[in-house]
Coordinates of C-alpha atoms in Angstrom, one line a residue:
Chain A
X3 CA -16.2 -27.6 20.1
X4 CA -19.6 -28.1 19.7
X5 CA -21.3 -29.7 16.7
X6 CA -24.1 -27.0 15.6
X7 CA -26.8 -27.9 13.3
X8 CA -28.5 -24.7 13.8
X9 CA -27.4 -20.9 13.2
X10 CA -26.9 -18.6 16.5
X11 CA -28.6 -15.5 15.4
X12 CA -25.9 -13.1 15.6
X13 CA -23.1 -16.1 14.5
X14 CA -19.9 -14.4 13.3
X15 CA -20.8 -10.6 13.0
X16 CA -18.6 -9.8 15.7
X17 CA -16.7 -7.4 13.1
X18 CA -20.1 -5.5 12.9
X19 CA -19.2 -3.5 15.8
X20 CA -17.2 -0.9 14.3
X21 CA -14.6 -0.7 16.9
X22 CA -11.5 -0.8 15.0
X23 CA -9.4 1.9 13.7
X24 CA -11.0 4.2 10.9
X25 CA -14.4 1.6 10.8
X26 CA -16.7 4.7 9.3
X27 CA -14.3 4.2 6.3
X28 CA -13.0 0.8 6.7
X29 CA -15.8 -1.7 7.6
X30 CA -13.5 -4.7 8.0
X31 CA -10.0 -6.5 7.4
X32 CA -9.7 -10.2 6.7
X33 CA -7.0 -12.2 6.0
X34 CA -7.0 -15.7 4.9
X35 CA -4.6 -18.6 4.4
X36 CA -5.3 -21.6 1.9
X37 CA -3.9 -24.8 2.8
X38 CA -4.0 -28.2 1.3
X39 CA -3.3 -31.9 2.7
X40 CA -1.0 -34.2 1.1
X41 CA -2.5 -37.2 -0.3
X42 CA -5.9 -35.9 -1.4
X43 CA -6.8 -34.5 -4.7
X44 CA -8.0 -30.6 -4.3
X45 CA -11.6 -30.0 -3.8
X46 CA -12.7 -29.7 -7.4
X47 CA -11.0 -33.2 -8.1
X48 CA -12.2 -35.0 -5.0
X49 CA -12.9 -38.9 -5.2
X50 CA -16.1 -40.5 -3.4
X51 CA -15.8 -39.4 0.0
X52 CA -12.5 -37.6 -0.1
X53 CA -14.1 -34.8 1.5
X54 CA -15.1 -36.6 4.5
X55 CA -11.8 -38.1 5.0
X56 CA -10.1 -34.9 4.8
X57 CA -12.8 -33.3 7.3
X58 CA -11.8 -36.3 9.9
X59 CA -8.3 -35.4 9.8
X60 CA -8.9 -31.6 10.0
X61 CA -11.1 -32.3 13.0
X62 CA -8.7 -34.6 14.8
X63 CA -6.2 -31.7 14.6
X64 CA -8.8 -29.0 15.3
X65 CA -9.7 -31.0 18.9
X66 CA -5.5 -29.9 19.6
X67 CA -5.5 -26.1 18.3
X68 CA -5.6 -24.0 21.5
X69 CA -7.2 -20.9 19.0
X70 CA -10.5 -23.1 18.5
X71 CA -11.1 -23.9 21.9
X72 CA -14.7 -23.8 23.0
X73 CA -15.7 -22.6 19.2
X74 CA -18.2 -24.0 16.9
X75 CA -18.5 -25.8 14.1
X76 CA -21.0 -25.9 11.4
X77 CA -21.7 -28.9 9.1
X78 CA -22.7 -27.3 5.8
X79 CA -24.0 -30.3 4.2
X80 CA -26.3 -30.6 6.9
X81 CA -27.3 -26.8 7.4
X82 CA -30.6 -25.5 5.6
X83 CA -29.8 -23.9 2.1
X84 CA -31.2 -21.0 3.8
X85 CA -28.9 -20.8 6.5
X86 CA -26.0 -21.4 4.1
X87 CA -27.0 -18.4 2.4
X88 CA -27.4 -16.7 5.4
X89 CA -23.5 -17.5 6.2
X90 CA -22.9 -16.4 2.8
X91 CA -24.3 -13.2 3.3
X92 CA -22.3 -12.6 6.4
X93 CA -19.1 -13.1 4.5
X94 CA -18.3 -16.7 6.3
X95 CA -18.3 -18.9 3.6
X96 CA -17.9 -18.6 -0.3
X97 CA -20.4 -18.7 -3.1
X98 CA -19.7 -22.6 -4.0
X99 CA -20.1 -23.7 -0.2
X100 CA -23.4 -21.9 0.0
X101 CA -24.8 -24.1 -2.9
X102 CA -25.4 -20.9 -4.9
X103 CA -24.9 -22.8 -8.3
X104 CA -27.6 -25.0 -7.4
X105 CA -25.1 -27.8 -6.2
X106 CA -25.4 -28.7 -2.1
X107 CA -21.8 -28.9 -0.6
X108 CA -20.4 -32.3 -0.2
X109 CA -20.6 -33.8 3.0
X110 CA -17.3 -33.0 4.9
X111 CA -17.9 -29.4 3.8
X112 CA -17.7 -27.2 7.1
X113 CA -17.1 -24.1 9.1
X114 CA -15.3 -23.5 12.1
X115 CA -15.1 -20.4 14.1
X116 CA -13.7 -19.7 17.7
X117 CA -15.6 -18.8 20.7
X118 CA -14.6 -15.0 19.8
X119 CA -15.8 -15.1 16.3
X120 CA -12.5 -13.5 15.1
X121 CA -10.9 -16.5 13.5
X122 CA -12.0 -19.5 12.2
X123 CA -11.9 -21.7 8.7
X124 CA -13.9 -23.3 6.0
X125 CA -13.2 -26.7 5.3
X126 CA -13.3 -28.4 1.9
X127 CA -13.7 -25.5 0.0
X128 CA -11.5 -25.3 -3.5
X129 CA -8.8 -25.6 -1.1
X130 CA -8.8 -28.2 1.9
X131 CA -8.6 -25.3 4.4
X132 CA -9.1 -21.6 4.2
X133 CA -8.3 -20.2 7.5
X134 CA -9.5 -16.8 7.9
X135 CA -9.5 -13.7 10.5
X136 CA -12.3 -11.4 10.3
X137 CA -12.2 -7.9 12.2
X138 CA -13.8 -4.8 12.2
X139 CA -11.9 -1.7 10.7
X140 CA -8.6 -1.4 9.5
X141 CA -6.7 -4.2 11.8
X142 CA -4.1 -6.2 9.1
X143 CA -1.2 -7.0 11.6
X144 CA -3.8 -8.3 14.2
X145 CA -5.6 -10.5 11.6
X146 CA -2.6 -11.9 10.6
X147 CA -1.7 -12.8 13.9
X148 CA -4.7 -14.6 14.5
X149 CA -4.6 -16.7 11.5
X150 CA -0.9 -17.3 11.6
X151 CA -1.1 -18.8 15.2
X152 CA -4.3 -21.0 14.3
X153 CA -2.0 -21.9 11.1
X154 CA 0.7 -23.0 13.6
X155 CA -1.6 -24.9 15.7
X156 CA -3.0 -27.0 12.8
X157 CA 0.2 -27.1 10.7
X158 CA 1.8 -29.2 13.8
X159 CA -0.5 -32.0 13.3
X160 CA -1.6 -31.9 9.7
X161 CA 0.8 -33.0 6.6
X162 CA 0.4 -29.8 4.5
X163 CA 1.1 -30.1 0.9
X164 CA 4.3 -27.8 0.5
X165 CA 7.0 -27.7 -1.8
X166 CA 10.4 -26.3 -1.3
X167 CA 10.2 -23.9 -4.2
X168 CA 6.6 -22.8 -4.7
X169 CA 5.7 -22.8 -0.6
X170 CA 2.2 -23.8 0.0
X171 CA 0.7 -25.6 -2.8
X172 CA -3.1 -24.5 -3.8
X173 CA -5.9 -25.7 -6.3
X174 CA -5.5 -22.1 -8.1
X175 CA -2.0 -21.1 -9.1
X176 CA -2.9 -17.3 -8.0
X177 CA -3.1 -18.1 -4.3
X178 CA 0.4 -20.5 -4.3
X179 CA 3.2 -19.3 -2.2
X180 CA 1.8 -17.7 1.2
X181 CA -1.7 -18.9 0.7
X182 CA -2.2 -15.4 1.8
X183 CA -4.9 -12.9 0.7
X184 CA -5.7 -10.0 2.8
X185 CA -8.7 -8.0 1.9
X186 CA -9.9 -4.5 3.2
X187 CA -13.4 -3.5 3.1
X188 CA -13.2 0.1 2.4
X189 CA -16.1 2.7 1.5
X190 CA -15.0 5.4 -0.8
X191 CA -17.5 7.7 -1.7
X192 CA -15.5 10.9 -1.5
X193 CA -13.3 9.4 -4.4
X194 CA -16.4 8.3 -6.6
X195 CA -18.1 11.7 -6.2
X196 CA -15.1 13.5 -7.0
X197 CA -14.5 11.1 -10.1
X198 CA -11.1 10.3 -8.7
X199 CA -11.9 6.8 -8.2
X200 CA -10.6 5.4 -11.7
X201 CA -7.1 7.0 -10.8
X202 CA -6.9 5.4 -7.5
X203 CA -8.1 1.9 -8.7
X204 CA -5.6 2.0 -11.7
X205 CA -2.9 2.9 -9.2
X206 CA -3.8 0.1 -6.7
X207 CA -3.6 -2.2 -10.1
X208 CA 0.0 -0.7 -10.8
X209 CA 1.5 -1.5 -7.5
X210 CA 0.2 -5.4 -7.0
X211 CA -2.7 -5.1 -5.5
X212 CA -6.4 -5.5 -6.7
X213 CA -10.4 -4.5 -5.8
X214 CA -13.5 -6.4 -6.0
X215 CA -17.2 -5.9 -5.3
X216 CA -19.2 -6.6 -2.3
X217 CA -19.2 -10.6 -2.4
X218 CA -15.6 -10.8 -3.7
X219 CA -14.0 -12.0 -6.9
X220 CA -16.4 -11.1 -10.0
X221 CA -19.0 -9.1 -8.2
X222 CA -19.9 -5.7 -8.7
X223 CA -19.3 -2.7 -6.9
X224 CA -22.7 -1.3 -5.5
X225 CA -22.8 1.5 -2.7
X226 CA -19.1 2.8 -3.2
X227 CA -17.7 -0.3 -1.3
X228 CA -14.6 -1.8 -2.8
X229 CA -12.3 -4.8 -1.3
X230 CA -8.9 -4.1 -1.9
X231 CA -6.2 -6.9 -1.4
X232 CA -3.0 -8.1 -2.9
X233 CA -2.7 -9.8 -6.0
X234 CA 0.4 -11.7 -5.7
X235 CA 1.1 -14.4 -3.2
X236 CA 4.5 -15.8 -4.4
X237 CA 7.6 -14.2 -4.0
X238 CA 7.3 -12.1 -0.8
X239 CA 6.9 -12.9 2.7
X240 CA 3.7 -12.9 4.5
X241 CA 4.9 -9.8 6.3
X242 CA 5.9 -8.2 3.3
X243 CA 2.3 -8.5 1.7
X244 CA 0.6 -7.2 4.8
X245 CA 2.4 -4.1 5.3
X246 CA 2.5 -3.0 1.4
X247 CA -1.2 -3.3 1.8
X248 CA -1.3 -1.3 4.8
X249 CA 0.9 1.4 3.6
X250 CA -1.2 1.4 0.4
X251 CA -4.8 1.5 2.2
X252 CA -3.6 4.0 4.3
X253 CA -2.5 6.3 1.3
X254 CA -6.3 5.5 -0.1
X255 CA -7.9 6.4 3.0
X256 CA -6.2 9.7 3.1
X257 CA -7.0 10.3 -0.6
X258 CA -10.8 9.8 0.3
X259 CA -10.5 12.2 3.2
X260 CA -9.3 14.8 0.9
X261 CA -11.7 14.2 -1.4
X262 CA -14.5 14.9 1.0
X263 CA -12.7 17.5 2.4
X264 CA -12.6 19.2 -1.2
X265 CA -16.6 18.4 -1.5
X266 CA -17.5 20.0 1.6
X267 CA -15.3 23.4 0.5
X268 CA -16.9 23.5 -3.2
X269 CA -20.3 22.2 -2.8
X270 CA -21.5 21.7 0.8
X271 CA -24.9 22.2 -0.2
X272 CA -25.2 19.6 -2.8
X273 CA -23.5 17.4 -0.2
X274 CA -25.8 17.9 2.4
X275 CA -28.7 17.5 0.2
X276 CA -27.6 14.0 -0.8
X277 CA -27.2 12.8 2.5
X278 CA -30.3 13.8 4.2
X279 CA -32.4 12.7 0.9
X280 CA -30.5 9.3 1.5
X281 CA -31.7 9.5 4.9
X282 CA -35.0 10.6 4.5
X283 CA -35.3 7.6 1.7
X284 CA -34.4 4.8 4.1
X285 CA -36.3 6.5 7.1
X286 CA -39.5 6.5 4.9
X287 CA -39.7 4.4 1.8
X288 CA -42.1 1.6 1.7
X289 CA -40.1 -0.5 -1.1
X290 CA -36.2 -1.1 -1.2
X291 CA -34.2 -3.1 -3.6
X292 CA -31.0 -4.3 -1.7
X293 CA -29.0 -2.2 -4.6
X294 CA -31.1 1.0 -3.4
X295 CA -30.3 0.3 0.1
X296 CA -26.6 0.0 -0.2
X297 CA -26.6 3.1 -2.2
X298 CA -28.6 4.8 0.4
X299 CA -26.5 3.9 2.9
X300 CA -23.5 4.9 1.3
X301 CA -24.9 8.4 1.4
X302 CA -25.8 8.2 5.0
X303 CA -22.5 6.3 6.1
X304 CA -20.7 9.4 4.5
X305 CA -23.1 11.8 6.6
X306 CA -22.3 9.8 9.7
X307 CA -18.3 9.8 8.8
X308 CA -18.7 13.7 8.4
X309 CA -20.4 14.3 11.4
X310 CA -23.5 15.8 9.4
X311 CA -26.2 13.1 10.9
X312 CA -25.2 13.2 14.6
X313 CA -26.8 10.3 16.5
X314 CA -26.7 7.8 14.0
X315 CA -24.0 4.9 14.7
X316 CA -21.6 3.4 12.2
X317 CA -23.2 -0.1 14.1
X318 CA -26.5 0.4 12.9
X319 CA -25.5 1.0 9.3
X320 CA -23.4 -2.0 9.4
X321 CA -26.2 -4.2 10.8
X322 CA -28.4 -3.1 8.1
X323 CA -25.9 -3.9 5.2
X324 CA -26.0 -7.5 6.5
X325 CA -29.7 -7.9 8.0
X326 CA -31.3 -6.0 4.8
X327 CA -30.2 -8.8 2.6
X328 CA -32.4 -11.3 1.3
X329 CA -31.5 -14.7 3.2
X330 CA -31.5 -12.8 6.4
X331 CA -34.9 -11.2 5.5
X332 CA -36.2 -14.6 4.5
X333 CA -35.0 -16.0 7.9
X334 CA -36.6 -13.1 9.7
X335 CA -40.0 -14.0 8.2
X336 CA -39.7 -17.3 8.7
X337 CA -40.8 -18.2 5.0
X338 CA -39.7 -17.9 1.4
X339 CA -40.2 -13.9 -0.1
X340 CA -40.9 -13.1 -3.8
X341 CA -38.7 -10.2 -5.1
X342 CA -41.7 -7.7 -4.3
X343 CA -42.0 -8.7 -1.2
X344 CA -38.6 -8.9 0.0
X345 CA -38.3 -5.3 -1.0
X346 CA -41.5 -4.4 0.9
X347 CA -40.0 -6.3 4.1
X348 CA -36.3 -4.5 3.6
X349 CA -37.9 -1.2 3.5
X350 CA -40.2 -2.2 6.9
X351 CA -37.0 -3.6 8.6
X352 CA -34.9 -0.5 7.7
X353 CA -37.5 1.7 9.1
X354 CA -38.0 -0.1 12.3
X355 CA -34.1 0.0 12.8
X356 CA -33.9 4.0 12.2
X357 CA -37.1 4.5 14.1
X358 CA -35.4 3.0 17.2
X359 CA -32.3 5.0 16.8
X360 CA -34.8 7.8 17.4
X361 CA -34.7 11.2 15.3
X362 CA -32.0 12.5 14.0
X363 CA -31.1 16.2 14.8
X364 CA -30.9 18.7 11.9
X365 CA -28.3 21.2 11.9
X366 CA -30.8 23.9 11.8
X367 CA -32.1 24.1 16.0
X368 CA -32.0 21.2 18.2
X369 CA -28.9 22.2 19.1
X370 CA -29.2 20.3 22.3
X371 CA -29.2 17.0 21.0
X372 CA -26.5 17.6 18.5
X373 CA -23.9 17.2 21.1
X374 CA -25.3 13.8 22.3
Chain B
X29 CA 20.9 -17.0 -18.5
X30 CA 20.9 -14.3 -21.3
X31 CA 17.8 -13.1 -23.3
X32 CA 17.2 -15.0 -26.5
X33 CA 16.2 -11.7 -28.3
X34 CA 18.9 -9.6 -27.6
X35 CA 21.8 -11.6 -26.0
X36 CA 22.4 -8.6 -23.8
X37 CA 20.9 -8.7 -20.7
X38 CA 19.6 -11.4 -18.0
X39 CA 16.4 -13.1 -19.1
X40 CA 13.9 -12.6 -16.2
X41 CA 10.6 -14.0 -18.4
X42 CA 10.5 -17.4 -19.4
X43 CA 7.4 -18.1 -21.8
X44 CA 6.3 -21.4 -23.0
X45 CA 4.1 -21.4 -26.2
X46 CA 2.6 -24.5 -28.2
X47 CA 1.8 -23.7 -31.7
X48 CA 0.9 -26.3 -34.0
X49 CA 2.1 -28.8 -31.4
X50 CA 5.5 -27.6 -31.3
X51 CA 6.5 -26.5 -27.8
X52 CA 9.1 -23.8 -27.6
X53 CA 10.5 -21.8 -24.8
X54 CA 11.5 -18.2 -24.9
X55 CA 13.7 -16.5 -22.2
X56 CA 13.5 -12.9 -22.7
X57 CA 14.9 -9.8 -20.8
X58 CA 12.4 -7.2 -19.1
X59 CA 13.4 -4.7 -22.1
X60 CA 12.6 -7.1 -24.7
X61 CA 9.8 -8.8 -23.0
X62 CA 7.9 -5.3 -22.7
X63 CA 8.7 -4.7 -26.4
X64 CA 6.9 -7.5 -26.9
X65 CA 4.1 -6.6 -24.9
X66 CA 4.6 -8.8 -22.0
X67 CA 5.6 -6.6 -18.9
X68 CA 7.4 -8.3 -16.0
X69 CA 4.8 -10.3 -13.5
X70 CA 3.9 -7.3 -10.7
X71 CA 2.4 -5.2 -13.4
X72 CA 0.0 -8.3 -14.8
X73 CA -3.4 -6.6 -13.7
X74 CA -4.8 -6.5 -17.4
X75 CA -3.3 -9.9 -18.0
X76 CA -5.8 -12.4 -16.9
X77 CA -4.8 -15.9 -15.9
X78 CA -7.3 -17.4 -18.7
X79 CA -5.7 -15.4 -21.4
X80 CA -2.0 -16.5 -20.4
X81 CA -3.4 -20.1 -20.5
X82 CA -5.3 -19.7 -23.4
X83 CA -2.1 -18.3 -25.1
X84 CA 0.2 -21.0 -23.7
X85 CA -2.4 -23.5 -25.1
X86 CA -2.7 -22.2 -28.6
X87 CA -3.0 -25.0 -31.0
X88 CA -2.7 -27.5 -28.9
X89 CA -5.5 -29.9 -29.7
X90 CA -5.7 -33.4 -28.1
X91 CA -2.2 -33.9 -27.5
X92 CA -1.6 -30.8 -25.6
X93 CA -0.3 -32.7 -22.4
X94 CA 1.6 -34.8 -24.1
X95 CA 4.8 -32.9 -22.9
X96 CA 4.0 -33.8 -19.4
X97 CA 1.6 -36.4 -19.6
X98 CA -1.3 -36.9 -17.0
X99 CA -0.2 -36.5 -13.1
X100 CA 0.2 -39.7 -11.9
X101 CA -1.8 -39.0 -8.8
X102 CA -5.1 -37.4 -10.1
X103 CA -5.0 -37.8 -13.5
X104 CA -5.3 -34.3 -14.3
X105 CA -3.9 -33.5 -17.7
X106 CA -2.6 -30.4 -19.0
X107 CA -5.0 -29.3 -21.3
X108 CA -7.4 -29.8 -18.1
X109 CA -5.8 -27.5 -16.3
X110 CA -6.0 -24.9 -19.3
X111 CA -9.5 -25.2 -19.6
X112 CA -10.5 -24.9 -15.7
X113 CA -7.2 -22.9 -14.4
X114 CA -7.6 -25.1 -11.4
X115 CA -4.7 -28.0 -10.6
X116 CA -5.9 -31.3 -9.4
X117 CA -3.8 -32.1 -6.4
X118 CA -0.4 -31.2 -5.0
X119 CA 1.4 -34.0 -7.1
X120 CA 0.3 -31.8 -10.0
X121 CA 2.6 -29.2 -9.2
X122 CA 5.6 -31.7 -9.7
X123 CA 4.4 -33.2 -12.9
X124 CA 3.8 -29.9 -14.7
X125 CA 6.6 -28.2 -12.8
X126 CA 8.3 -27.0 -16.1
X127 CA 5.0 -25.5 -17.4
X128 CA 3.9 -24.0 -13.8
X129 CA 7.4 -22.0 -13.6
X130 CA 6.3 -19.7 -16.4
X131 CA 3.3 -19.2 -15.6
X132 CA 3.9 -18.4 -11.7
X133 CA 6.8 -16.3 -13.0
X134 CA 4.1 -14.3 -15.2
X135 CA 1.3 -14.4 -12.3
X136 CA 3.8 -13.5 -9.3
X137 CA 7.1 -12.1 -10.7
X138 CA 8.7 -15.1 -8.9
X139 CA 8.7 -18.9 -8.4
X140 CA 10.6 -19.0 -5.2
X141 CA 8.4 -18.8 -2.0
X142 CA 10.0 -16.6 0.7
X143 CA 7.2 -16.6 3.3
X144 CA 7.0 -19.3 6.2
X145 CA 8.8 -22.0 6.0
X146 CA 6.5 -25.2 7.0
X147 CA 7.4 -27.4 9.6
X148 CA 5.7 -30.9 9.2
X149 CA 4.5 -33.1 11.9
X150 CA 7.6 -35.3 13.1
X151 CA 10.1 -32.9 11.0
X152 CA 13.6 -34.3 10.0
X153 CA 16.6 -32.3 10.9
X154 CA 17.1 -30.6 7.6
X155 CA 13.3 -29.5 7.8
X156 CA 13.9 -27.9 11.3
X157 CA 17.2 -26.3 9.9
X158 CA 15.3 -24.6 6.9
X159 CA 12.5 -23.5 9.2
X160 CA 14.9 -22.3 11.6
X161 CA 16.6 -19.9 8.9
X162 CA 13.1 -19.0 7.9
X163 CA 12.3 -17.7 11.5
X164 CA 15.5 -15.9 11.9
X165 CA 14.9 -14.3 8.7
X166 CA 11.2 -13.3 9.6
X167 CA 12.9 -12.1 13.2
X168 CA 15.4 -9.8 11.7
X169 CA 12.7 -8.3 9.6
X170 CA 10.1 -7.6 12.3
X171 CA 13.2 -6.0 14.3
X172 CA 14.1 -3.9 11.2
X173 CA 10.3 -3.1 11.1
X174 CA 10.2 -2.3 15.1
X175 CA 7.5 -4.9 15.1
X176 CA 8.7 -6.1 18.8
X177 CA 5.6 -7.8 19.7
X178 CA 6.0 -10.3 16.5
X179 CA 9.7 -10.3 17.1
X180 CA 9.1 -11.7 20.7
X181 CA 6.7 -14.2 19.2
X182 CA 9.3 -15.3 16.6
X183 CA 12.4 -15.7 19.3
X184 CA 10.0 -17.8 21.2
X185 CA 9.4 -20.3 18.3
X186 CA 13.0 -20.3 17.5
X187 CA 13.7 -20.8 21.0
X188 CA 11.3 -23.9 20.8
X189 CA 13.0 -25.3 18.1
X190 CA 16.6 -25.0 18.8
X191 CA 15.7 -26.8 21.9
X192 CA 14.2 -29.4 20.0
X193 CA 17.0 -30.3 17.7

């Protein structure tokens, strides 16, 4: 375990690799477990230096946890605000921990990550511990197993707050019981274009699941990206919660593929035009807002997934999603950027990345490159 | 327990309301609850926590926490919880147990944890036994789901724990 005050360039971005099952439609799988320690108030009611005492207890347990051997620890209170925003944009820490509301996180707030950057935890968020596994594609069971193993290792040394009836106790009663929240980050442009999305989301709500936007709770949906997760955490076993989500997400993916087939059957030229326009704008525009990039990426992603834009990789699109965000652009520029500057830098970054990928062969002619 | 409204079916929804400083608890069956616009927990997508808390605390005023008092460990009062939706510490779950049971049923459709049984450091025999039965339940489930990798993992955990008892 190294104590690191700087942020390695690609820290925590293993899930961008697009290697998992259905990774053109499912960006990532995340499973998190909320845990708290006996004898301490929860995060929001911490007393003087209580977060530091929690941290010390956790650190001792981490030193004996095989899952985190050789991993990294980031002291969030000591990190520059920009680095914290970068971690937030990588979905590794919460808004509260990034200090988005203007307050820096308390001393004792930390992020742990294993050497393979697949499993780790936030310390001193709303709950003392938020164990999390983040993987590329649809890999719920694997993510659960990683986080469960870490939980076993830490629980052997830490006195968790546990109640015989209510299970693992959490700051918010919506997380109590298993403390498990499994989320699938999924791209559903076909369902949006065919206007079936409303029905699907309504159905999701009726089977005990919920959906959120790009940055979790309360955030808006942009670029047709949705996070689907379990709503309830108590009264079902971890395995049941995981299996149920797996089953429903599998069905949503099938609906999405059906919708895409319908689009290609009924309006192939419209779809192809949309995809190529999106690519053209990303490839050549001089100023782009983040929302614009996300919406255009949605079109391009659809094109790549449907093999209409050969040569482009999903990995490249994933990378753009992360690195075209404002904190990442500021980090690359080495200075604060105004909104206008940010839009210029963003467009330049996207152009550079897409140019490096080379020209995308069109379906007319150039067929030699098509199979490549 | 039978439904307070029809007196026929088993009550599954337990709703605590405080109106004009008077606390009353209703036990309703699924049918009557639905008739009153309260669906069972699993369909609560349209019924966010804040609404429920607001309803729960209607007209409580300053002495809303009177029934349960303040948490002896962290000092949180029931009205603080109603405002923020966050409990203060693990002990709050004991202090406000009665209130929480109704809330948890609404939120999750259940109050009974059936997931992993926690084995604390230096466990008692009773804690070991509870953990063992929890692990055996999971093992049965894993075998039924033909998840043999998970089953093997659970079998190892059971063996290790049995050896320690």
